[in-house]
């Protein structure tokens, strides 16, 4: 039997053998051999260092469809991009790459890869890939949504959460939300028996809530009406602009030419919006707060006055924050509310179960208050199921890595536009039983008590990590409070002779393709419960 020698003993023996050989060489041979060894050693060392540096770059791009020269896969894009990406993932795998024009897109569609991207490498992927049109708003000064991740972004989030969106601040602003909800109940009751457009109801309650919290104490009622009219006009104009295809979004080299006019038109809409915001700030600074407690705009102006030499809050930052909170906070939440009412229309048993719970917890002789919400377990499960099937931003806002980074065994290059398909992840049949079915009960079981705080990579409708939605706590309260009130106060049915359309219309916000119409019928016996008080 051959003796067994350790690898270290073998290496030592070889070194001793080489040294013995060198002892037998003459001077010239020795000098040549030493020179050779030095050169060879340096070459080997350089190769080892280079190999370590380039080992990551040797990873290949994720798989995906090849497309055609220059245009990539752009000619084959389907309108329902979120579900189209999900179909591509079933064919190519949970991480795919494809060129749309000259822009490389990487799409992640599994919980494990979402964890790598948003957990393990969250800092690297914390920056946004901002569309050229968005860069034109407010002279390129962004709020929390699109700002590059850094001191400015952290400052804006800290101010918003610390002064407006944390639980204790939300408790103090309950009166604003309650007034907005009571107003909308009175309006719906006035239209009882006739079809109403649910989108209008939900938009109104969210707009009144958010603007009331932002600048409700700084304006008179007449000024609020004028601001709303001007704001809606600017937003309507910008919505049309952002719906237009922007060739520079797929061919960045063409961005300076603004061939589609998106940047030019965005700047025009931005001027309209900025005029409204400047007027708001000036009026608030001049008048102060008329209701005795500071609204968010008053707090921002106070912070600006005190000043922070390291990361100052500027007037442009204030305008960007107000725009963020009104546009993003309003649009996303009322859209989710419309999806919730759609599921109520589709599943009458959901309305029945929710109303039975409301009658038990609240009673038919009282108004729903936010203090009731923690006791409405079925309604909470219902809202969670709506957020699972209808995540309002199905692909999250696009991210871009600050450096080329391996994810799932593939290389995601610096500068790529990275999307996380929450819509697909939250319908994954491996994680969710009967994944395509609407079942609120799944969140009531011991194994199904999932939360949307970003710690569960099977369920994160508000995002995760450094860029998690800062308005999550407000959205949760409003979804629960508005749905509880509307289901407690009214029965709902579709207009006679109509069919429910549940198809989606893709965008940054996943809306219904066709607005929902529904007929309310009061179910409470006391008319006073429908007043604004």
Short mmCIF file of C-alpha atoms in Angstrom, two decimals:
data_model
loop_
_atom_site.label_atom_id
_atom_site.label_comp_id
_atom_site.label_asym_id
_atom_site.label_seq_id
_atom_site.Cartn_x
_atom_site.Cartn_y
_atom_site.Cartn_z
CA UNK A 1 0.00 0.00 0.00
CA UNK A 2 1.30 3.48 -0.92
CA UNK A 3 1.93 5.85 1.99
CA UNK A 4 -0.60 8.64 2.38
CA UNK A 5 1.04 12.09 2.36
CA UNK A 6 -0.78 15.34 3.13
CA UNK A 7 -0.90 18.03 0.44
CA UNK A 8 1.19 20.35 2.66
CA UNK A 9 3.91 17.65 3.05
CA UNK A 10 3.90 17.13 -0.72
CA UNK A 11 4.30 20.85 -1.40
CA UNK A 12 7.18 21.05 1.12
CA UNK A 13 8.93 18.10 -0.51
CA UNK A 14 8.66 19.73 -3.93
CA UNK A 15 10.08 23.02 -2.65
CA UNK A 16 13.05 21.20 -1.05
CA UNK A 17 13.66 19.34 -4.33
CA UNK A 18 13.69 22.63 -6.28
CA UNK A 19 16.12 24.22 -3.80
CA UNK A 20 18.43 21.21 -4.17
CA UNK A 21 18.39 21.67 -7.95
CA UNK A 22 19.28 25.36 -7.65
CA UNK A 23 22.26 24.52 -5.38
CA UNK A 24 23.79 22.54 -8.28
CA UNK A 25 23.53 25.44 -10.82
CA UNK A 26 26.47 27.64 -11.85
CA UNK A 27 26.53 31.43 -11.42
CA UNK A 28 25.16 32.28 -14.90
CA UNK A 29 22.56 29.58 -14.70
CA UNK A 30 21.62 30.76 -11.20
CA UNK A 31 21.19 34.38 -12.27
CA UNK A 32 19.07 33.39 -15.30
CA UNK A 33 16.96 31.05 -13.23
CA UNK A 34 16.39 33.64 -10.51
CA UNK A 35 15.42 36.23 -13.12
CA UNK A 36 13.01 33.75 -14.66
CA UNK A 37 11.52 32.88 -11.29
CA UNK A 38 11.02 36.56 -10.37
CA UNK A 39 9.28 37.32 -13.67
CA UNK A 40 7.19 34.16 -13.42
CA UNK A 41 6.27 34.91 -9.80
CA UNK A 42 5.16 38.46 -10.62
CA UNK A 43 3.14 37.17 -13.58
CA UNK A 44 1.45 34.52 -11.43
CA UNK A 45 0.71 37.07 -8.68
CA UNK A 46 -0.78 39.50 -11.20
CA UNK A 47 -2.90 36.72 -12.67
CA UNK A 48 -4.23 35.74 -9.23
CA UNK A 49 -5.16 39.36 -8.39
CA UNK A 50 -6.77 39.91 -11.78
CA UNK A 51 -8.66 36.63 -11.50
CA UNK A 52 -10.09 37.70 -8.15
CA UNK A 53 -11.11 41.08 -9.51
CA UNK A 54 -12.70 39.69 -12.65
CA UNK A 55 -14.27 36.53 -11.26
CA UNK A 56 -17.56 38.35 -10.80
CA UNK A 57 -17.46 39.88 -14.26
CA UNK A 58 -17.11 36.42 -15.78
CA UNK A 59 -20.67 35.72 -14.68
CA UNK A 60 -23.08 35.93 -17.58
CA UNK A 61 -26.26 37.98 -17.92
CA UNK A 62 -29.53 36.36 -16.83
CA UNK A 63 -31.29 34.41 -19.59
CA UNK A 64 -34.04 35.95 -21.67
CA UNK A 65 -35.36 36.53 -25.18
CA UNK A 66 -32.80 37.90 -27.64
CA UNK A 67 -34.95 40.16 -29.80
CA UNK A 68 -33.70 41.85 -32.95
CA UNK A 69 -30.68 44.08 -33.64
CA UNK A 70 -30.84 47.65 -32.32
CA UNK A 71 -34.47 47.39 -31.13
CA UNK A 72 -33.93 44.39 -28.86
CA UNK A 73 -37.22 42.88 -27.72
CA UNK A 74 -39.03 46.21 -27.89
CA UNK A 75 -41.24 45.28 -30.89
CA UNK A 76 -42.60 42.28 -28.98
CA UNK A 77 -43.57 43.97 -25.69
CA UNK A 78 -47.15 43.18 -24.63
CA UNK A 79 -49.43 45.76 -22.91
CA UNK A 80 -49.88 43.79 -19.68
CA UNK A 81 -46.18 44.07 -18.89
CA UNK A 82 -46.37 42.70 -15.34
CA UNK A 83 -48.12 39.47 -16.38
CA UNK A 84 -46.04 39.29 -19.58
CA UNK A 85 -42.87 39.37 -17.46
CA UNK A 86 -44.39 36.60 -15.32
CA UNK A 87 -44.93 34.45 -18.43
CA UNK A 88 -41.34 35.07 -19.55
CA UNK A 89 -40.14 34.04 -16.07
CA UNK A 90 -41.97 30.71 -16.41
CA UNK A 91 -40.05 30.12 -19.65
CA UNK A 92 -36.58 31.49 -18.82
CA UNK A 93 -36.42 31.36 -15.02
CA UNK A 94 -36.97 33.63 -11.99
CA UNK A 95 -34.42 36.21 -13.14
CA UNK A 96 -34.45 37.34 -16.75
CA UNK A 97 -32.76 40.01 -18.79
CA UNK A 98 -33.85 41.58 -22.04
CA UNK A 99 -32.94 44.60 -24.07
CA UNK A 100 -35.75 47.04 -24.81
CA UNK A 101 -34.16 49.32 -27.34
CA UNK A 102 -30.67 50.01 -26.03
CA UNK A 103 -31.73 49.73 -22.37
CA UNK A 104 -31.05 46.51 -20.45
CA UNK A 105 -33.90 45.40 -18.18
CA UNK A 106 -33.46 42.79 -15.45
CA UNK A 107 -36.63 41.38 -13.87
CA UNK A 108 -36.72 39.33 -10.66
CA UNK A 109 -39.79 37.16 -10.00
CA UNK A 110 -39.03 34.93 -7.00
CA UNK A 111 -38.88 35.48 -3.21
CA UNK A 112 -35.33 34.12 -2.88
CA UNK A 113 -33.94 36.45 -5.55
CA UNK A 114 -35.96 39.37 -4.16
CA UNK A 115 -34.21 38.68 -0.85
CA UNK A 116 -30.81 38.80 -2.55
CA UNK A 117 -31.62 42.03 -4.32
CA UNK A 118 -33.61 43.90 -1.64
CA UNK A 119 -32.04 42.28 1.41
CA UNK A 120 -28.44 41.16 0.89
CA UNK A 121 -27.64 43.89 -1.68
CA UNK A 122 -30.19 46.52 -0.67
CA UNK A 123 -27.63 49.35 -0.43
CA UNK A 124 -26.30 48.64 -3.93
CA UNK A 125 -29.80 48.59 -5.44
CA UNK A 126 -31.18 51.55 -3.47
CA UNK A 127 -30.91 54.05 -6.32
CA UNK A 128 -33.67 54.73 -8.84
CA UNK A 129 -33.44 54.54 -12.61
CA UNK A 130 -35.30 57.80 -13.21
CA UNK A 131 -37.20 58.21 -16.51
CA UNK A 132 -36.08 61.30 -18.47
CA UNK A 133 -39.53 62.91 -18.17
CA UNK A 134 -39.48 62.77 -14.38
CA UNK A 135 -36.14 64.55 -14.35
CA UNK A 136 -37.87 67.61 -15.84
CA UNK A 137 -40.21 68.15 -12.88
CA UNK A 138 -39.28 70.83 -10.35
CA UNK A 139 -35.94 71.44 -12.10
CA UNK A 140 -34.77 67.92 -11.31
CA UNK A 141 -35.25 68.19 -7.53
CA UNK A 142 -36.88 64.93 -6.44
CA UNK A 143 -38.82 63.95 -3.36
CA UNK A 144 -38.59 60.60 -1.61
CA UNK A 145 -39.77 58.51 -4.55
CA UNK A 146 -37.17 59.31 -7.20
CA UNK A 147 -34.32 60.97 -5.28
CA UNK A 148 -30.92 59.21 -5.43
CA UNK A 149 -30.28 57.34 -2.22
CA UNK A 150 -28.09 59.45 0.00
CA UNK A 151 -28.19 62.17 2.65
CA UNK A 152 -30.92 64.18 0.90
CA UNK A 153 -33.19 61.16 0.46
CA UNK A 154 -32.68 60.06 4.07
CA UNK A 155 -33.39 63.60 5.30
CA UNK A 156 -36.66 63.81 3.36
CA UNK A 157 -37.80 60.40 4.63
CA UNK A 158 -36.84 61.26 8.21
CA UNK A 159 -38.78 64.53 8.09
CA UNK A 160 -41.87 62.92 6.52
CA UNK A 161 -42.01 59.93 8.83
CA UNK A 162 -40.94 61.83 11.95
CA UNK A 163 -43.35 64.75 11.50
CA UNK A 164 -46.32 63.25 9.63
CA UNK A 165 -46.43 59.51 8.94
CA UNK A 166 -45.51 57.71 12.18
CA UNK A 167 -48.20 56.21 14.41
CA UNK A 168 -48.21 58.92 17.07
CA UNK A 169 -48.45 61.74 14.51
CA UNK A 170 -51.23 59.86 12.71
CA UNK A 171 -53.11 59.61 16.00
CA UNK A 172 -53.05 63.39 16.37
CA UNK A 173 -54.32 63.93 12.80
CA UNK A 174 -57.29 61.56 13.15
CA UNK A 175 -59.72 64.48 13.13
CA UNK A 176 -58.69 65.33 9.56
CA UNK A 177 -59.29 61.77 8.35
CA UNK A 178 -62.57 61.49 10.21
CA UNK A 179 -63.90 64.72 8.70
CA UNK A 180 -62.98 63.56 5.18
CA UNK A 181 -64.66 60.17 5.67
CA UNK A 182 -67.84 61.69 7.14
CA UNK A 183 -68.08 64.12 4.21
CA UNK A 184 -67.84 61.31 1.70
CA UNK A 185 -70.47 59.24 3.55
CA UNK A 186 -72.88 62.16 3.36
CA UNK A 187 -72.18 62.56 -0.37
CA UNK A 188 -72.74 58.84 -1.05
CA UNK A 189 -75.95 58.85 0.99
CA UNK A 190 -77.17 61.75 -1.16
CA UNK A 191 -76.74 59.54 -4.25
CA UNK A 192 -78.31 56.43 -2.69
CA UNK A 193 -80.11 54.20 -5.17
CA UNK A 194 -78.23 55.58 -8.20
CA UNK A 195 -74.99 54.32 -9.75
CA UNK A 196 -71.89 56.21 -8.61
CA UNK A 197 -68.35 56.10 -9.91
CA UNK A 198 -66.28 54.51 -7.14
CA UNK A 199 -63.09 56.12 -8.43
CA UNK A 200 -64.51 59.59 -7.73
CA UNK A 201 -65.53 58.63 -4.19
CA UNK A 202 -62.14 57.18 -3.33
CA UNK A 203 -60.17 60.00 -4.95
CA UNK A 204 -62.18 62.59 -3.06
CA UNK A 205 -61.73 61.02 0.36
CA UNK A 206 -57.99 60.54 -0.15
CA UNK A 207 -57.42 64.02 -1.56
CA UNK A 208 -59.28 65.63 1.35
CA UNK A 209 -57.37 63.49 3.85
CA UNK A 210 -53.89 64.08 2.50
CA UNK A 211 -54.25 67.79 1.74
CA UNK A 212 -55.96 68.31 5.09
CA UNK A 213 -52.93 66.80 6.82
CA UNK A 214 -50.48 68.73 4.63
CA UNK A 215 -51.92 72.24 4.52
CA UNK A 216 -55.44 72.05 5.99
CA UNK A 217 -54.76 74.64 8.69
CA UNK A 218 -53.13 77.18 6.38
CA UNK A 219 -55.95 77.93 3.92
CA UNK A 220 -59.55 79.13 4.01
CA UNK A 221 -62.25 76.87 2.56
CA UNK A 222 -62.45 78.99 -0.58
CA UNK A 223 -58.67 78.79 -1.03
CA UNK A 224 -58.78 75.01 -0.59
CA UNK A 225 -61.34 74.72 -3.40
CA UNK A 226 -59.23 76.88 -5.69
CA UNK A 227 -56.05 74.91 -4.89
CA UNK A 228 -57.85 71.64 -5.61
CA UNK A 229 -59.07 72.90 -8.99
CA UNK A 230 -55.60 74.14 -9.96
CA UNK A 231 -53.90 71.01 -8.64
CA UNK A 232 -56.24 68.65 -10.50
CA UNK A 233 -55.72 70.62 -13.72
CA UNK A 234 -51.92 70.30 -13.46
CA UNK A 235 -52.09 66.61 -12.49
CA UNK A 236 -54.50 65.80 -15.33
CA UNK A 237 -52.13 67.45 -17.80
CA UNK A 238 -49.09 65.59 -16.43
CA UNK A 239 -50.96 62.27 -16.43
CA UNK A 240 -51.53 62.63 -20.18
CA UNK A 241 -47.86 63.49 -20.73
CA UNK A 242 -46.59 60.50 -18.75
CA UNK A 243 -48.87 58.15 -20.71
CA UNK A 244 -47.03 59.06 -23.91
CA UNK A 245 -44.22 56.74 -25.03
CA UNK A 246 -40.81 58.33 -24.57
CA UNK A 247 -38.24 57.04 -27.07
CA UNK A 248 -35.34 58.28 -24.92
CA UNK A 249 -36.46 55.94 -22.13
CA UNK A 250 -35.33 53.04 -24.34
CA UNK A 251 -32.62 54.85 -26.29
CA UNK A 252 -30.86 57.04 -23.68
CA UNK A 253 -28.47 58.39 -26.30
CA UNK A 254 -31.43 60.26 -27.82
CA UNK A 255 -32.45 61.95 -24.55
CA UNK A 256 -30.83 65.34 -25.39
CA UNK A 257 -33.00 65.63 -28.51
CA UNK A 258 -36.36 65.07 -26.69
CA UNK A 259 -37.81 63.62 -29.90
CA UNK A 260 -41.23 62.89 -28.43
CA UNK A 261 -41.48 66.21 -26.61
CA UNK A 262 -42.08 64.48 -23.25
CA UNK A 263 -39.46 66.52 -21.40
CA UNK A 264 -40.72 69.78 -22.89
CA UNK A 265 -44.35 69.00 -22.01
CA UNK A 266 -43.37 67.76 -18.54
CA UNK A 267 -41.62 71.05 -17.87
CA UNK A 268 -44.79 72.89 -18.90
CA UNK A 269 -46.88 70.77 -16.51
CA UNK A 270 -44.23 71.22 -13.85
CA UNK A 271 -44.56 75.01 -14.15
CA UNK A 272 -48.33 74.68 -13.61
CA UNK A 273 -47.77 72.48 -10.57
CA UNK A 274 -45.01 74.65 -9.18
CA UNK A 275 -47.20 77.73 -9.43
CA UNK A 276 -49.77 76.04 -7.17
CA UNK A 277 -47.13 74.88 -4.69
CA UNK A 278 -45.43 78.29 -4.54
CA UNK A 279 -48.78 79.94 -3.83
CA UNK A 280 -49.45 77.41 -1.05
CA UNK A 281 -46.08 78.00 0.57
CA UNK A 282 -46.40 81.79 0.36
CA UNK A 283 -49.90 81.80 1.85
CA UNK A 284 -48.90 79.45 4.64
CA UNK A 285 -45.79 81.48 5.47
CA UNK A 286 -47.80 84.74 5.48
CA UNK A 287 -50.89 83.61 7.39
CA UNK A 288 -49.65 80.90 9.71
CA UNK A 289 -52.00 78.21 10.93
CA UNK A 290 -55.63 79.21 11.47
CA UNK A 291 -56.76 76.16 13.45
CA UNK A 292 -54.33 76.31 16.35
CA UNK A 293 -52.24 73.22 15.49
CA UNK A 294 -49.46 73.08 12.94
CA UNK A 295 -50.10 71.27 9.67
CA UNK A 296 -47.22 69.57 7.86
CA UNK A 297 -46.45 72.56 5.65
CA UNK A 298 -46.10 74.79 8.72
CA UNK A 299 -43.70 72.25 10.25
CA UNK A 300 -41.63 72.13 7.04
CA UNK A 301 -41.36 75.92 6.97
CA UNK A 302 -40.24 75.91 10.59
CA UNK A 303 -37.57 73.28 9.85
CA UNK A 304 -36.41 75.31 6.86
CA UNK A 305 -36.13 78.44 9.01
CA UNK A 306 -34.07 76.69 11.69
CA UNK A 307 -31.81 75.23 9.00
CA UNK A 308 -29.41 72.32 8.99
CA UNK A 309 -25.96 73.27 7.62
CA UNK A 310 -25.21 69.65 6.68
CA UNK A 311 -28.43 68.77 4.83
CA UNK A 312 -30.63 71.89 4.57
CA UNK A 313 -34.30 71.65 3.72
CA UNK A 314 -34.83 74.01 0.80
CA UNK A 315 -37.97 75.46 -0.75
CA UNK A 316 -37.48 73.08 -3.68
CA UNK A 317 -37.38 70.15 -1.25
CA UNK A 318 -40.64 71.31 0.34
CA UNK A 319 -42.34 71.49 -3.05
CA UNK A 320 -40.99 68.04 -4.00
CA UNK A 321 -42.26 66.55 -0.73
CA UNK A 322 -45.73 68.05 -1.10
CA UNK A 323 -45.93 66.81 -4.69
CA UNK A 324 -44.77 63.32 -3.65
CA UNK A 325 -47.25 63.00 -0.83
CA UNK A 326 -50.25 64.28 -2.78
CA UNK A 327 -49.61 62.49 -6.06
CA UNK A 328 -48.15 59.19 -4.84
CA UNK A 329 -50.12 58.90 -1.61
CA UNK A 330 -53.43 59.78 -3.22
CA UNK A 331 -53.20 57.81 -6.46
CA UNK A 332 -51.95 54.56 -4.95
CA UNK A 333 -54.43 54.42 -2.07
CA UNK A 334 -57.64 55.30 -3.92
CA UNK A 335 -56.69 52.80 -6.65
CA UNK A 336 -56.37 50.05 -4.03
CA UNK A 337 -59.74 51.10 -2.57
CA UNK A 338 -61.35 50.72 -5.99
CA UNK A 339 -59.87 47.23 -6.32
CA UNK A 340 -61.23 46.43 -2.85
CA UNK A 341 -64.74 47.47 -3.88
CA UNK A 342 -64.34 45.46 -7.08
CA UNK A 343 -63.62 42.33 -5.04
CA UNK A 344 -66.67 43.10 -2.89
CA UNK A 345 -68.80 43.23 -6.04
CA UNK A 346 -67.25 40.00 -7.30
CA UNK A 347 -67.61 38.15 -3.99
CA UNK A 348 -70.87 39.09 -2.20
CA UNK A 349 -69.99 36.75 0.65
CA UNK A 350 -67.07 39.06 1.50
CA UNK A 351 -69.47 41.98 2.03
CA UNK A 352 -71.71 39.75 4.15
CA UNK A 353 -68.84 38.53 6.35
CA UNK A 354 -67.40 42.02 6.77
CA UNK A 355 -70.80 43.51 7.66
CA UNK A 356 -71.48 40.81 10.23
CA UNK A 357 -68.15 41.59 11.90
CA UNK A 358 -68.84 45.34 11.77
CA UNK A 359 -72.30 44.92 13.29
CA UNK A 360 -70.76 42.90 16.10
CA UNK A 361 -67.79 45.19 16.81
CA UNK A 362 -69.31 48.61 16.00
CA UNK A 363 -73.07 48.04 16.04
CA UNK A 364 -75.67 49.59 13.77
CA UNK A 365 -76.26 52.54 16.10
CA UNK A 366 -72.70 53.87 16.10
CA UNK A 367 -70.16 55.24 13.66
CA UNK A 368 -67.00 53.39 12.73
CA UNK A 369 -63.99 54.96 14.41
CA UNK A 370 -60.30 54.19 14.00
CA UNK A 371 -60.31 52.70 17.50
CA UNK A 372 -62.47 49.87 16.12
CA UNK A 373 -59.96 48.88 13.45
CA UNK A 374 -57.71 46.59 15.55
CA UNK A 375 -60.79 44.47 16.38
CA UNK A 376 -61.88 43.99 12.75
CA UNK A 377 -59.89 40.84 12.00
CA UNK A 378 -61.83 39.69 8.95
CA UNK A 379 -61.70 43.15 7.39
CA UNK A 380 -57.96 43.25 8.02
CA UNK A 381 -57.59 39.90 6.22
CA UNK A 382 -59.74 41.24 3.38
CA UNK A 383 -57.49 44.30 2.92
CA UNK A 384 -54.37 42.11 2.99
CA UNK A 385 -55.81 39.86 0.29
CA UNK A 386 -56.61 42.89 -1.87
CA UNK A 387 -52.99 44.02 -1.53
CA UNK A 388 -51.77 40.52 -2.38
CA UNK A 389 -53.72 40.16 -5.63
CA UNK A 390 -53.60 43.83 -6.60
CA UNK A 391 -50.24 45.33 -5.54
CA UNK A 392 -50.67 48.91 -6.63
CA UNK A 393 -47.11 49.22 -8.03
CA UNK A 394 -46.75 45.73 -9.55
CA UNK A 395 -43.09 46.05 -10.60
CA UNK A 396 -41.98 48.45 -7.84
CA UNK A 397 -40.28 51.66 -8.92
CA UNK A 398 -37.25 50.78 -11.07
CA UNK A 399 -33.90 50.44 -9.34
CA UNK A 400 -30.37 50.52 -10.71
CA UNK A 401 -27.26 49.03 -9.11
CA UNK A 402 -24.40 51.34 -8.17
CA UNK A 403 -22.01 48.59 -9.23
CA UNK A 404 -22.22 45.35 -11.20
CA UNK A 405 -23.53 42.75 -8.75
CA UNK A 406 -24.19 38.99 -8.87
CA UNK A 407 -27.79 37.96 -8.22
CA UNK A 408 -28.94 34.37 -8.53
CA UNK A 409 -25.66 33.29 -10.10
CA UNK A 410 -25.90 35.88 -12.88
CA UNK A 411 -24.40 39.32 -13.30
CA UNK A 412 -26.63 42.40 -13.03
CA UNK A 413 -24.58 45.17 -14.68
CA UNK A 414 -24.23 48.66 -13.31
CA UNK A 415 -26.78 50.94 -14.98
CA UNK A 416 -29.34 48.22 -15.75
CA UNK A 417 -32.99 48.96 -15.01
CA UNK A 418 -33.99 46.42 -12.35
CA UNK A 419 -37.62 45.52 -11.68
CA UNK A 420 -39.06 43.28 -8.96
CA UNK A 421 -42.31 41.67 -10.06
CA UNK A 422 -44.28 41.78 -6.81
CA UNK A 423 -47.44 40.93 -8.77
CA UNK A 424 -45.90 37.58 -9.81
CA UNK A 425 -44.28 36.83 -6.43
CA UNK A 426 -47.55 37.34 -4.56
CA UNK A 427 -49.30 34.93 -6.94
CA UNK A 428 -46.62 32.25 -6.71
CA UNK A 429 -48.46 28.88 -6.37
CA UNK A 430 -45.45 27.46 -4.50
CA UNK A 431 -46.09 29.95 -1.67
CA UNK A 432 -49.85 30.53 -1.87
CA UNK A 433 -52.56 27.88 -1.97
CA UNK A 434 -55.06 28.61 -4.79
CA UNK A 435 -52.89 31.61 -5.55
CA UNK A 436 -55.19 33.14 -8.19
CA UNK A 437 -58.29 32.99 -5.98
CA UNK A 438 -59.49 35.78 -3.70
CA UNK A 439 -59.51 34.22 -0.22
CA UNK A 440 -59.27 36.63 2.75
CA UNK A 441 -59.50 33.63 5.08
CA UNK A 442 -55.94 32.64 4.19
CA UNK A 443 -54.70 35.49 6.44
CA UNK A 444 -56.77 34.31 9.41
CA UNK A 445 -55.06 30.94 9.87
CA UNK A 446 -52.13 30.38 12.21
CA UNK A 447 -49.80 29.79 9.24
CA UNK A 448 -51.19 32.65 7.15
CA UNK A 449 -50.71 35.61 9.49
CA UNK A 450 -48.36 37.48 7.22
CA UNK A 451 -47.64 41.18 7.59
CA UNK A 452 -46.65 43.65 4.89
CA UNK A 453 -43.78 45.25 6.82
CA UNK A 454 -41.18 44.06 4.30
CA UNK A 455 -39.78 41.14 6.29
CA UNK A 456 -41.63 38.47 4.29
CA UNK A 457 -40.29 38.12 0.75
CA UNK A 458 -43.45 36.30 -0.33
CA UNK A 459 -45.60 39.32 0.58
CA UNK A 460 -44.35 42.92 0.42
CA UNK A 461 -46.90 45.09 -1.42
CA UNK A 462 -45.33 48.28 0.00
CA UNK A 463 -41.80 47.33 -1.02
CA UNK A 464 -38.89 46.55 1.24
CA UNK A 465 -35.67 47.90 2.70
CA UNK A 466 -34.31 51.42 2.38
CA UNK A 467 -36.95 52.40 -0.20
CA UNK A 468 -39.99 50.85 1.50
CA UNK A 469 -43.07 53.06 1.14
CA UNK A 470 -42.89 55.71 3.89
CA UNK A 471 -46.68 56.14 3.80
CA UNK A 472 -47.43 52.50 4.62
CA UNK A 473 -48.96 53.25 8.05
CA UNK A 474 -51.27 55.93 6.62
CA UNK A 475 -52.30 53.73 3.68
CA UNK A 476 -53.15 50.85 6.03
CA UNK A 477 -55.30 53.08 8.25
CA UNK A 478 -57.14 54.67 5.35
CA UNK A 479 -57.80 51.37 3.56
CA UNK A 480 -59.24 49.87 6.72
CA UNK A 481 -61.16 52.98 7.84
CA UNK A 482 -62.73 53.82 4.48
CA UNK A 483 -63.70 50.23 3.63
CA UNK A 484 -65.07 49.64 7.13
CA UNK A 485 -67.18 52.82 6.92
CA UNK A 486 -68.55 52.20 3.42
CA UNK A 487 -69.44 48.57 4.16
CA UNK A 488 -70.92 49.47 7.55
CA UNK A 489 -73.03 52.32 6.17
CA UNK A 490 -74.21 50.84 2.86
CA UNK A 491 -75.08 47.72 0.94
CA UNK A 492 -73.55 47.70 -2.54
CA UNK A 493 -74.58 46.15 -5.86
CA UNK A 494 -73.81 46.52 -9.55
CA UNK A 495 -76.12 48.67 -11.69
CA UNK A 496 -78.87 46.71 -13.42
CA UNK A 497 -77.81 45.06 -16.65
CA UNK A 498 -74.06 45.55 -16.15
CA UNK A 499 -71.28 43.01 -15.84
CA UNK A 500 -68.23 43.33 -13.65
CA UNK A 501 -65.01 44.03 -15.52
CA UNK A 502 -61.93 43.00 -13.51
CA UNK A 503 -59.29 43.55 -16.20
CA UNK A 504 -56.19 45.60 -15.36
CA UNK A 505 -54.51 48.56 -17.03
CA UNK A 506 -50.77 48.51 -16.53
CA UNK A 507 -48.84 51.58 -15.44
CA UNK A 508 -46.64 52.64 -12.53
CA UNK A 509 -49.97 52.26 -10.70
CA UNK A 510 -52.00 49.17 -11.62
CA UNK A 511 -55.50 50.52 -12.19
CA UNK A 512 -58.73 48.99 -13.40
CA UNK A 513 -59.12 49.04 -17.16
CA UNK A 514 -62.74 50.14 -16.71
CA UNK A 515 -63.93 52.32 -13.78
CA UNK A 516 -66.21 50.57 -11.30
CA UNK A 517 -69.81 51.74 -11.02
CA UNK A 518 -71.84 50.64 -7.98
CA UNK A 519 -75.21 51.41 -6.38
CA UNK A 520 -75.26 52.18 -2.61
CA UNK A 521 -78.23 51.48 -0.36
CA UNK A 522 -78.20 52.84 3.23
CA UNK A 523 -78.32 50.03 5.81
CA UNK A 524 -78.35 52.07 9.05
CA UNK A 525 -81.69 53.13 10.51
CA UNK A 526 -80.63 56.45 12.08
CA UNK A 527 -80.28 59.25 9.43
CA UNK A 528 -77.98 61.18 11.78
CA UNK A 529 -75.32 58.53 11.21
CA UNK A 530 -75.01 59.79 7.62
CA UNK A 531 -74.35 63.41 8.56
CA UNK A 532 -70.97 65.12 8.29
CA UNK A 533 -70.64 65.36 12.08
#
